PDB file of C-alpha atoms in Angstrom:
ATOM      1  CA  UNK A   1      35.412  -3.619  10.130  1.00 53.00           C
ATOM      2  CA  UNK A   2      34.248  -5.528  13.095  1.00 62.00           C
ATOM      3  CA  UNK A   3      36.804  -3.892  15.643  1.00 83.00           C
ATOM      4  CA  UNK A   4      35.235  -0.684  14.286  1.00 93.00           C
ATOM      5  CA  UNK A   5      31.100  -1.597  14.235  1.00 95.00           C
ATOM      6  CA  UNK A   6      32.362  -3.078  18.205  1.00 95.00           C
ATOM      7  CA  UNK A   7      33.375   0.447  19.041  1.00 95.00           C
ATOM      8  CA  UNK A   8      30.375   1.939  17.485  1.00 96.00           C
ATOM      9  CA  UNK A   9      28.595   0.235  20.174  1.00 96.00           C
ATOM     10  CA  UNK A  10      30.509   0.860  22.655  1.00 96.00           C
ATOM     11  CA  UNK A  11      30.225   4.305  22.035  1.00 96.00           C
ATOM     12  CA  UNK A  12      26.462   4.563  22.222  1.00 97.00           C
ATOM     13  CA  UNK A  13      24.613   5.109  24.975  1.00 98.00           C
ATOM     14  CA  UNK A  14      21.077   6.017  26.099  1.00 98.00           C
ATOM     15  CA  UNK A  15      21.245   9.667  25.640  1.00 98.00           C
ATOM     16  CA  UNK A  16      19.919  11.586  28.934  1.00 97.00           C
ATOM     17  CA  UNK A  17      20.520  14.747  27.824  1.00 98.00           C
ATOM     18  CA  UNK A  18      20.496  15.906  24.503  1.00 98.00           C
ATOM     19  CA  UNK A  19      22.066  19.697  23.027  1.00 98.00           C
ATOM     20  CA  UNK A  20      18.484  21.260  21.526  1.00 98.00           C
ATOM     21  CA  UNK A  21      21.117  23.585  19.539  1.00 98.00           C
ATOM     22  CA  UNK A  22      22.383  20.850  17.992  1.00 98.00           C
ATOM     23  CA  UNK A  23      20.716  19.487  14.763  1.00 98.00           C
ATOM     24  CA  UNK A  24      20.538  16.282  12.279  1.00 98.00           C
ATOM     25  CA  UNK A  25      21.652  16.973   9.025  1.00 98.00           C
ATOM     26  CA  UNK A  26      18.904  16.249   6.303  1.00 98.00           C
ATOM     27  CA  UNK A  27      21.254  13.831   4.928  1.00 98.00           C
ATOM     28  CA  UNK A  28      21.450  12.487   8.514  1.00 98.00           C
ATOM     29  CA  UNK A  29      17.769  12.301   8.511  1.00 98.00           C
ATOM     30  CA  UNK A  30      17.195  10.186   5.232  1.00 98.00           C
ATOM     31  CA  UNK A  31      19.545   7.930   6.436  1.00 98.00           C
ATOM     32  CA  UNK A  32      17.089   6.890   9.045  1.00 98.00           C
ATOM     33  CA  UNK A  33      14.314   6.929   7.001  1.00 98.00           C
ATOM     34  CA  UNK A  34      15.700   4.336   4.719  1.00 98.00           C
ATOM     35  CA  UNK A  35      17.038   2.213   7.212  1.00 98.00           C
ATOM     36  CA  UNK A  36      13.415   2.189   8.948  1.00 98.00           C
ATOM     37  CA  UNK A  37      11.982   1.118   5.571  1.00 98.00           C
ATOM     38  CA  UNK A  38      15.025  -1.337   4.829  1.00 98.00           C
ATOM     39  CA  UNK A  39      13.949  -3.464   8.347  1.00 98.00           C
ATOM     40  CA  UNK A  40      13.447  -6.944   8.413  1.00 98.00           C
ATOM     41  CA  UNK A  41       9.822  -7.863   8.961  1.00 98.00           C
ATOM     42  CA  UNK A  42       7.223 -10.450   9.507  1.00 97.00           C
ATOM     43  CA  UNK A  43       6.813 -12.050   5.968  1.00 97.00           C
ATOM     44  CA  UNK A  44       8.061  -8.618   4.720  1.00 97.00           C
ATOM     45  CA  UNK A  45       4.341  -7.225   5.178  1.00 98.00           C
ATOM     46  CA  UNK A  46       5.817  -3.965   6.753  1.00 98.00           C
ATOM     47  CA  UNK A  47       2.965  -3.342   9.666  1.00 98.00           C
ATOM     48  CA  UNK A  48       5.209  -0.502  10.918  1.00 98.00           C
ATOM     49  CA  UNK A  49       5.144   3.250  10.069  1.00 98.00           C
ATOM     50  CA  UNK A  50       7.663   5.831  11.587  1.00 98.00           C
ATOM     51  CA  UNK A  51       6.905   9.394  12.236  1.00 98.00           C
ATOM     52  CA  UNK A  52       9.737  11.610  12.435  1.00 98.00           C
ATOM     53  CA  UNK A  53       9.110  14.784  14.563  1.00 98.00           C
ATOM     54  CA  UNK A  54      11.141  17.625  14.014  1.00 98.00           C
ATOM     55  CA  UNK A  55       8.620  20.630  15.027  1.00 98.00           C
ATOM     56  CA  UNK A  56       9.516  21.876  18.492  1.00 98.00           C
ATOM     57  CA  UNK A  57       6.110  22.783  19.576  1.00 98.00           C
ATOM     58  CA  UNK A  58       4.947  19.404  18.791  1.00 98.00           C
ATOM     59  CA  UNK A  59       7.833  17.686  20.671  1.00 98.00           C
ATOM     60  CA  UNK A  60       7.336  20.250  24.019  1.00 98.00           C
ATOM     61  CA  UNK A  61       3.416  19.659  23.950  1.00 98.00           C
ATOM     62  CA  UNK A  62       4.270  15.413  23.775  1.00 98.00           C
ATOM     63  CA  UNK A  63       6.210  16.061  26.824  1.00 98.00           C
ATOM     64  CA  UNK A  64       3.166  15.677  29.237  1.00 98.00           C
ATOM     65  CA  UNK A  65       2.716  12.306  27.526  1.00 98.00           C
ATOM     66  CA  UNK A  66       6.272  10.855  28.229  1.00 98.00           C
ATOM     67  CA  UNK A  67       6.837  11.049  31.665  1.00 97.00           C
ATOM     68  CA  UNK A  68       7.945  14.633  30.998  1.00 97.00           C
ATOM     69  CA  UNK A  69      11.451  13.045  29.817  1.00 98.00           C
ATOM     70  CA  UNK A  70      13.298  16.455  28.206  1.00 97.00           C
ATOM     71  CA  UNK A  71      14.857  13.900  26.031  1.00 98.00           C
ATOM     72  CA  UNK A  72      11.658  14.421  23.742  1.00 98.00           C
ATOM     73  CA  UNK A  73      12.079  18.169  23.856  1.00 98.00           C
ATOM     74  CA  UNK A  74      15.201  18.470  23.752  1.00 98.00           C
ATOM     75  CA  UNK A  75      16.491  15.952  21.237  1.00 98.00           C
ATOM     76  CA  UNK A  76      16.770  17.621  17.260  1.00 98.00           C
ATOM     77  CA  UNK A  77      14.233  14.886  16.229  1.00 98.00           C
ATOM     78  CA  UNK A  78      11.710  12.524  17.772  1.00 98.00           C
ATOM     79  CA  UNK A  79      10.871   9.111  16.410  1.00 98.00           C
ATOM     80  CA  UNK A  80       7.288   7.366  16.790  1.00 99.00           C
ATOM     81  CA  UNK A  81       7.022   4.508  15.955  1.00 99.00           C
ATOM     82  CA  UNK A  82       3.691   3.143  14.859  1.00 98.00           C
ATOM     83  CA  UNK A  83       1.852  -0.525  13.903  1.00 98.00           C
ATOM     84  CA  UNK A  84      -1.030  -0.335  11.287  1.00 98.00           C
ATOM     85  CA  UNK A  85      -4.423  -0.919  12.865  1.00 97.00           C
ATOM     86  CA  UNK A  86      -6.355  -2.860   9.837  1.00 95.00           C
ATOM     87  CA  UNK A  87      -3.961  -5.895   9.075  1.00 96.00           C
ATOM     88  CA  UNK A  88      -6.640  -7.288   6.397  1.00 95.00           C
ATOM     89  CA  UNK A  89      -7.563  -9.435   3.340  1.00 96.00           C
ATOM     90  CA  UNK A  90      -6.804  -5.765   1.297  1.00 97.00           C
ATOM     91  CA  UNK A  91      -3.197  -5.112   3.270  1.00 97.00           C
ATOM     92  CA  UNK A  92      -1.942  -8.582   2.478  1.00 97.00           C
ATOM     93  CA  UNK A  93      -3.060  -8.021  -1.298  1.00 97.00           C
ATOM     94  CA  UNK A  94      -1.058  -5.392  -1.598  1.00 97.00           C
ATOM     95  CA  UNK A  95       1.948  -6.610  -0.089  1.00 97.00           C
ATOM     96  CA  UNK A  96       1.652  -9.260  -3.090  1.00 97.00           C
ATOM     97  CA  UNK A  97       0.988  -6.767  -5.631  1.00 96.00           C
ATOM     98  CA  UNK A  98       4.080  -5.021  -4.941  1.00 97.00           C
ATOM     99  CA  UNK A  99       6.354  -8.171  -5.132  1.00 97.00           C
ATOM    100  CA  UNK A 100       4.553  -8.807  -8.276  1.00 96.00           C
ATOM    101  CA  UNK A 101       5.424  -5.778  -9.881  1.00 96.00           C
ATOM    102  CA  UNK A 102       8.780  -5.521  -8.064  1.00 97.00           C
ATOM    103  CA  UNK A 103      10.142  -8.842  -8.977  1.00 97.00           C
ATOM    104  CA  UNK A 104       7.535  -9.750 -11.759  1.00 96.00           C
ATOM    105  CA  UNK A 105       6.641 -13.198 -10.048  1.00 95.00           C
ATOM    106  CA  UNK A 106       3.260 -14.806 -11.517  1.00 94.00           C
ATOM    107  CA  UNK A 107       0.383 -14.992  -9.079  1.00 92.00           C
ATOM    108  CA  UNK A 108       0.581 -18.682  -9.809  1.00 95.00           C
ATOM    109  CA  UNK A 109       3.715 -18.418  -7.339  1.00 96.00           C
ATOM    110  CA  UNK A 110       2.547 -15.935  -5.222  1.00 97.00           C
ATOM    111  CA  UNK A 111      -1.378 -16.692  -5.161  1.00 97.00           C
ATOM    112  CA  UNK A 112      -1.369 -19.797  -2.546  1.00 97.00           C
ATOM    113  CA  UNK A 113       1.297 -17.812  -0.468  1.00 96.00           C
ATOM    114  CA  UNK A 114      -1.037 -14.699  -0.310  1.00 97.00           C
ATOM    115  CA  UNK A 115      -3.818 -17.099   0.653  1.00 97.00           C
ATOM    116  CA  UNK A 116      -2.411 -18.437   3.485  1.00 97.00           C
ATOM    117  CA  UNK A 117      -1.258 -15.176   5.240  1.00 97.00           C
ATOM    118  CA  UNK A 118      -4.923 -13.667   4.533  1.00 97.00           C
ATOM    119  CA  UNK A 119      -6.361 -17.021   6.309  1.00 97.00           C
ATOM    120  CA  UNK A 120      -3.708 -16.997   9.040  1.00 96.00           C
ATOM    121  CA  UNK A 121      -4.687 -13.049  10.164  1.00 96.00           C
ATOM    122  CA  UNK A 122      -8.606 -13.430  10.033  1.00 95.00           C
ATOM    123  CA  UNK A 123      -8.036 -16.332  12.137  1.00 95.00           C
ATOM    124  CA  UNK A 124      -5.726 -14.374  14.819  1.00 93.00           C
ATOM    125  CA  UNK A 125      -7.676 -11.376  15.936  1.00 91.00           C
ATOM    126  CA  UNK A 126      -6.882  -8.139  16.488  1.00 93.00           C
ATOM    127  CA  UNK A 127      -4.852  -8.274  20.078  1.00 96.00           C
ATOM    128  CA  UNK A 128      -2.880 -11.164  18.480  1.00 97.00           C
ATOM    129  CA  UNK A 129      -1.991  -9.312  15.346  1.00 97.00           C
ATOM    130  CA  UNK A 130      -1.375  -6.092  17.692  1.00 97.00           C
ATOM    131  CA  UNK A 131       1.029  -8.081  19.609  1.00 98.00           C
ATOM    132  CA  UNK A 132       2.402  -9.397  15.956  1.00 98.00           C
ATOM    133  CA  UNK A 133       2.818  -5.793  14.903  1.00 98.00           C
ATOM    134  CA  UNK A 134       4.656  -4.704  18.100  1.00 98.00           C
ATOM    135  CA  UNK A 135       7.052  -7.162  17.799  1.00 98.00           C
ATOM    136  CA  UNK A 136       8.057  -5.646  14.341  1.00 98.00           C
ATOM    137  CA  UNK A 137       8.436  -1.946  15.638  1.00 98.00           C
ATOM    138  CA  UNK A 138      10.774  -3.549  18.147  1.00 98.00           C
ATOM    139  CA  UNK A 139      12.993  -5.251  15.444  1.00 98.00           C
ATOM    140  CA  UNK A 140      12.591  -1.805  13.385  1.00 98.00           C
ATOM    141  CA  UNK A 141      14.202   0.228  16.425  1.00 98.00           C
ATOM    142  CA  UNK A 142      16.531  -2.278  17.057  1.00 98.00           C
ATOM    143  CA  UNK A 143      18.129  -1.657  13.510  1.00 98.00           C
ATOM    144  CA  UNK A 144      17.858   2.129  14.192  1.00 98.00           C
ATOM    145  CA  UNK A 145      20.007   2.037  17.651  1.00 98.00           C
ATOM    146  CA  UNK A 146      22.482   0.397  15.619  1.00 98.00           C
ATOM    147  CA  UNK A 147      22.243   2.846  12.468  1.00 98.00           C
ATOM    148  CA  UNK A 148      22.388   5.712  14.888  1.00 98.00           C
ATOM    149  CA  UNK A 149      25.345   4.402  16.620  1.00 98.00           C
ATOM    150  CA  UNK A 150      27.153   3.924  13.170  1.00 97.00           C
ATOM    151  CA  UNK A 151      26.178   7.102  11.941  1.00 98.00           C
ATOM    152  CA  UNK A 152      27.530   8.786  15.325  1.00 98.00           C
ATOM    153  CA  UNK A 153      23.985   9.771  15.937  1.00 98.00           C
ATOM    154  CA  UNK A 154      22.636   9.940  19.760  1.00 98.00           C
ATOM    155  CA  UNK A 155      19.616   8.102  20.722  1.00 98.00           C
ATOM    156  CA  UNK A 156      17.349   6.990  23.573  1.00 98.00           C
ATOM    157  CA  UNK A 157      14.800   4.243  23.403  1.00 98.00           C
ATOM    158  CA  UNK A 158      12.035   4.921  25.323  1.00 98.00           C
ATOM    159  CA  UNK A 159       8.635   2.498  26.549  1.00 97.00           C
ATOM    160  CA  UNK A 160       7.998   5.127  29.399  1.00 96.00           C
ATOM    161  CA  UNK A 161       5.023   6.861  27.722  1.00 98.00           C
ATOM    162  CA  UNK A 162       1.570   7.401  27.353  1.00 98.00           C
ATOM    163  CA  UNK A 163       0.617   6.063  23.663  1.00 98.00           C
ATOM    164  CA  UNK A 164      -3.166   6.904  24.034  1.00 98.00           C
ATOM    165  CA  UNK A 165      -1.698  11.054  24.520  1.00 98.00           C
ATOM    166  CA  UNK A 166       0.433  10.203  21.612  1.00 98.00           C
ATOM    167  CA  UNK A 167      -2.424   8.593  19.499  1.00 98.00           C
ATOM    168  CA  UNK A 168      -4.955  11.652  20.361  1.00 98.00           C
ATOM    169  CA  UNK A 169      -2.439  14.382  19.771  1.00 98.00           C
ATOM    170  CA  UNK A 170      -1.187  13.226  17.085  1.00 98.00           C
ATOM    171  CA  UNK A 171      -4.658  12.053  15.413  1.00 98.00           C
ATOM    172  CA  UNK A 172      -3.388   8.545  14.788  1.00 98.00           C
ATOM    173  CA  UNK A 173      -6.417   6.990  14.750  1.00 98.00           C
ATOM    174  CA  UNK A 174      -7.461   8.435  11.587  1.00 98.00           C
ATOM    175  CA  UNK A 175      -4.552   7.642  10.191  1.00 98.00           C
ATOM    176  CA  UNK A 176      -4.902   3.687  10.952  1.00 98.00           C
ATOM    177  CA  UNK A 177      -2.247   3.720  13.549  1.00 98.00           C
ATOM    178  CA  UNK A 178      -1.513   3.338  16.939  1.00 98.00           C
ATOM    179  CA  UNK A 179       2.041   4.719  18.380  1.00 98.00           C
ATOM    180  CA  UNK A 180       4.496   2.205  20.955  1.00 98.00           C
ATOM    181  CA  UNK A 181       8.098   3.237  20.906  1.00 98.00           C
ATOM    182  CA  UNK A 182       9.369   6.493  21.118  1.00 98.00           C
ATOM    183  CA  UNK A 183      12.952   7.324  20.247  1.00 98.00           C
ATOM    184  CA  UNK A 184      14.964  11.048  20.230  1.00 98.00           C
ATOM    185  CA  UNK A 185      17.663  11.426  18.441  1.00 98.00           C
ATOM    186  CA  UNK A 186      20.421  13.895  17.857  1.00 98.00           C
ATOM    187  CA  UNK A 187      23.756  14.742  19.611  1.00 98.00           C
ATOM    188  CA  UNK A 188      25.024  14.539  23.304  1.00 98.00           C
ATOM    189  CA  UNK A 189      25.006  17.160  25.485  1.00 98.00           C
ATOM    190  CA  UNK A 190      28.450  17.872  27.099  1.00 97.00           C
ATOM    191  CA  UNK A 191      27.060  17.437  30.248  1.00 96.00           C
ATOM    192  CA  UNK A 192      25.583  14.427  30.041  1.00 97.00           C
ATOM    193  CA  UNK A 193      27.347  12.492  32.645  1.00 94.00           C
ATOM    194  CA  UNK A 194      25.841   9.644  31.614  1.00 95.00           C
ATOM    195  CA  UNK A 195      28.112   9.348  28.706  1.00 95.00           C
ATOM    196  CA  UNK A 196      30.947   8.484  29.847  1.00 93.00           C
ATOM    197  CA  UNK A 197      29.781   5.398  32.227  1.00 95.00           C
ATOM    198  CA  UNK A 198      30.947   2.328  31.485  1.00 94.00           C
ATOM    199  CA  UNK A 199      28.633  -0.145  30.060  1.00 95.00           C
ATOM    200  CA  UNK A 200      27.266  -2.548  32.440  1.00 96.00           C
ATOM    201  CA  UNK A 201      26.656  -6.443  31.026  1.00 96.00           C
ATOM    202  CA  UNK A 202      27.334  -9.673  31.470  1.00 96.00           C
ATOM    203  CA  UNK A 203      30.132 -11.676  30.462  1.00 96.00           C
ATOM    204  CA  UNK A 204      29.877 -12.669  26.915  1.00 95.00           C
ATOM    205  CA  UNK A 205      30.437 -16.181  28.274  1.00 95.00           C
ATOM    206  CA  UNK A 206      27.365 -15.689  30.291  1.00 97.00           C
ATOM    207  CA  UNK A 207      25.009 -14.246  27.377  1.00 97.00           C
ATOM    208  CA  UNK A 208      25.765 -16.153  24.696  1.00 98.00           C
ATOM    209  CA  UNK A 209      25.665 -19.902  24.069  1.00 97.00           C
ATOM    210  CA  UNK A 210      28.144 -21.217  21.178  1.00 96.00           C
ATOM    211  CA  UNK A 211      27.360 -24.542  19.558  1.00 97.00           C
ATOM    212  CA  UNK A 212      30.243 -25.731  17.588  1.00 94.00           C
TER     213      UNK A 212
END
């Protein structure tokens, strides 16, 4: 199983060029949408939202906004992904109230726990929960390169891009969110030389530190 998750990753890439004629599969598609909602976050609060982007009139008029990268246009379906704006007293509530009716813990458990958090994030400010929230979208497209690659799905990671043309465009603002990752995905093109390059990194020796 290892051998074979090794390969996986091997086998992905940063697609450059993507086939527009090829297509996800819905079942493809839901695949990624519940691995972005199973992510690992931040106390579990979730501060992420992804907006999958399968229109291609939307994806060819986001172009101007990312460093007119065909990737965007090209690939079957683009990937925003978004941090909540309000990170409040109310957002934190609800976080508890869904563990509470999830896992049927008492407030008396969860009450000084919920307290905390709501303390700790009027006390940051926004740029430092911003930052907070980033960080998350990071670990969420981290899982995603990996699902992809698993799922023999292509995929490109992409910072290059203007989020403000995103956030207007897309009226993200009035929904409480403000885009910084981008990601296509979908299936090589045969041309892509870029696929078959070897991968460049350093020894393992040289990245990785092993206590024993």
């Amino acid at each position: 199983m290892t051998s074979s998750i090794i390969n996986d990753l091997n086998w992905r890439y940063a697609t450059k060029k993507f086939d527009a004629n090829k297509k996800l599969s819905e079942e493809k598609v839901e695949i990624l949408k519940n691995a972005f909602n199973l992510t690992a976050t931040s106390y579990g609060l979730q501060p992420i939202k992804l907006l999958v982007i399968e229109n291609p009139t939307i994806k060819k008029e986001l172009l101007p906004f990312s460093m007119h990268q065909k990737q965007v246009q090209d690939a079957s379906h683009l990937l925003v992904f978004c941090v909540v704006t309000e990170i409040d007293a109310d957002y934190v509530t609800n976080y508890f109230e869904r563990v509470q009716n999830t896992r049927g813990t008492s407030q008396t458990i969860l009450a000084p726990f919920r307290d905390i958090l709501i303390q700790d994030f009027e006390q940051k400010g926004k740029d430092r929960i911003f930052a907070w929230a980033k960080n998350q979208a990071y670990l969420a497209m981290g899982n995603l390169l990996t699902v992809c690659a698993l799922e023999k799905i292509d995929s490109c990671p992409i910072e290059g891009f203007e989020p403000e043309g995103y956030d207007s465009y897309l009226k993200l603002q009035e929904k409480g969110l403000r885009s910084v990752l981008v990601m296509p995905v979908g299936y090589r093109a045969d041309d892509d030389f870029f696929a078959d390059m070897k991968k460049v990194r350093k020894e393992l020796t040289d990245s990785v530190i092993h206590y024993q």
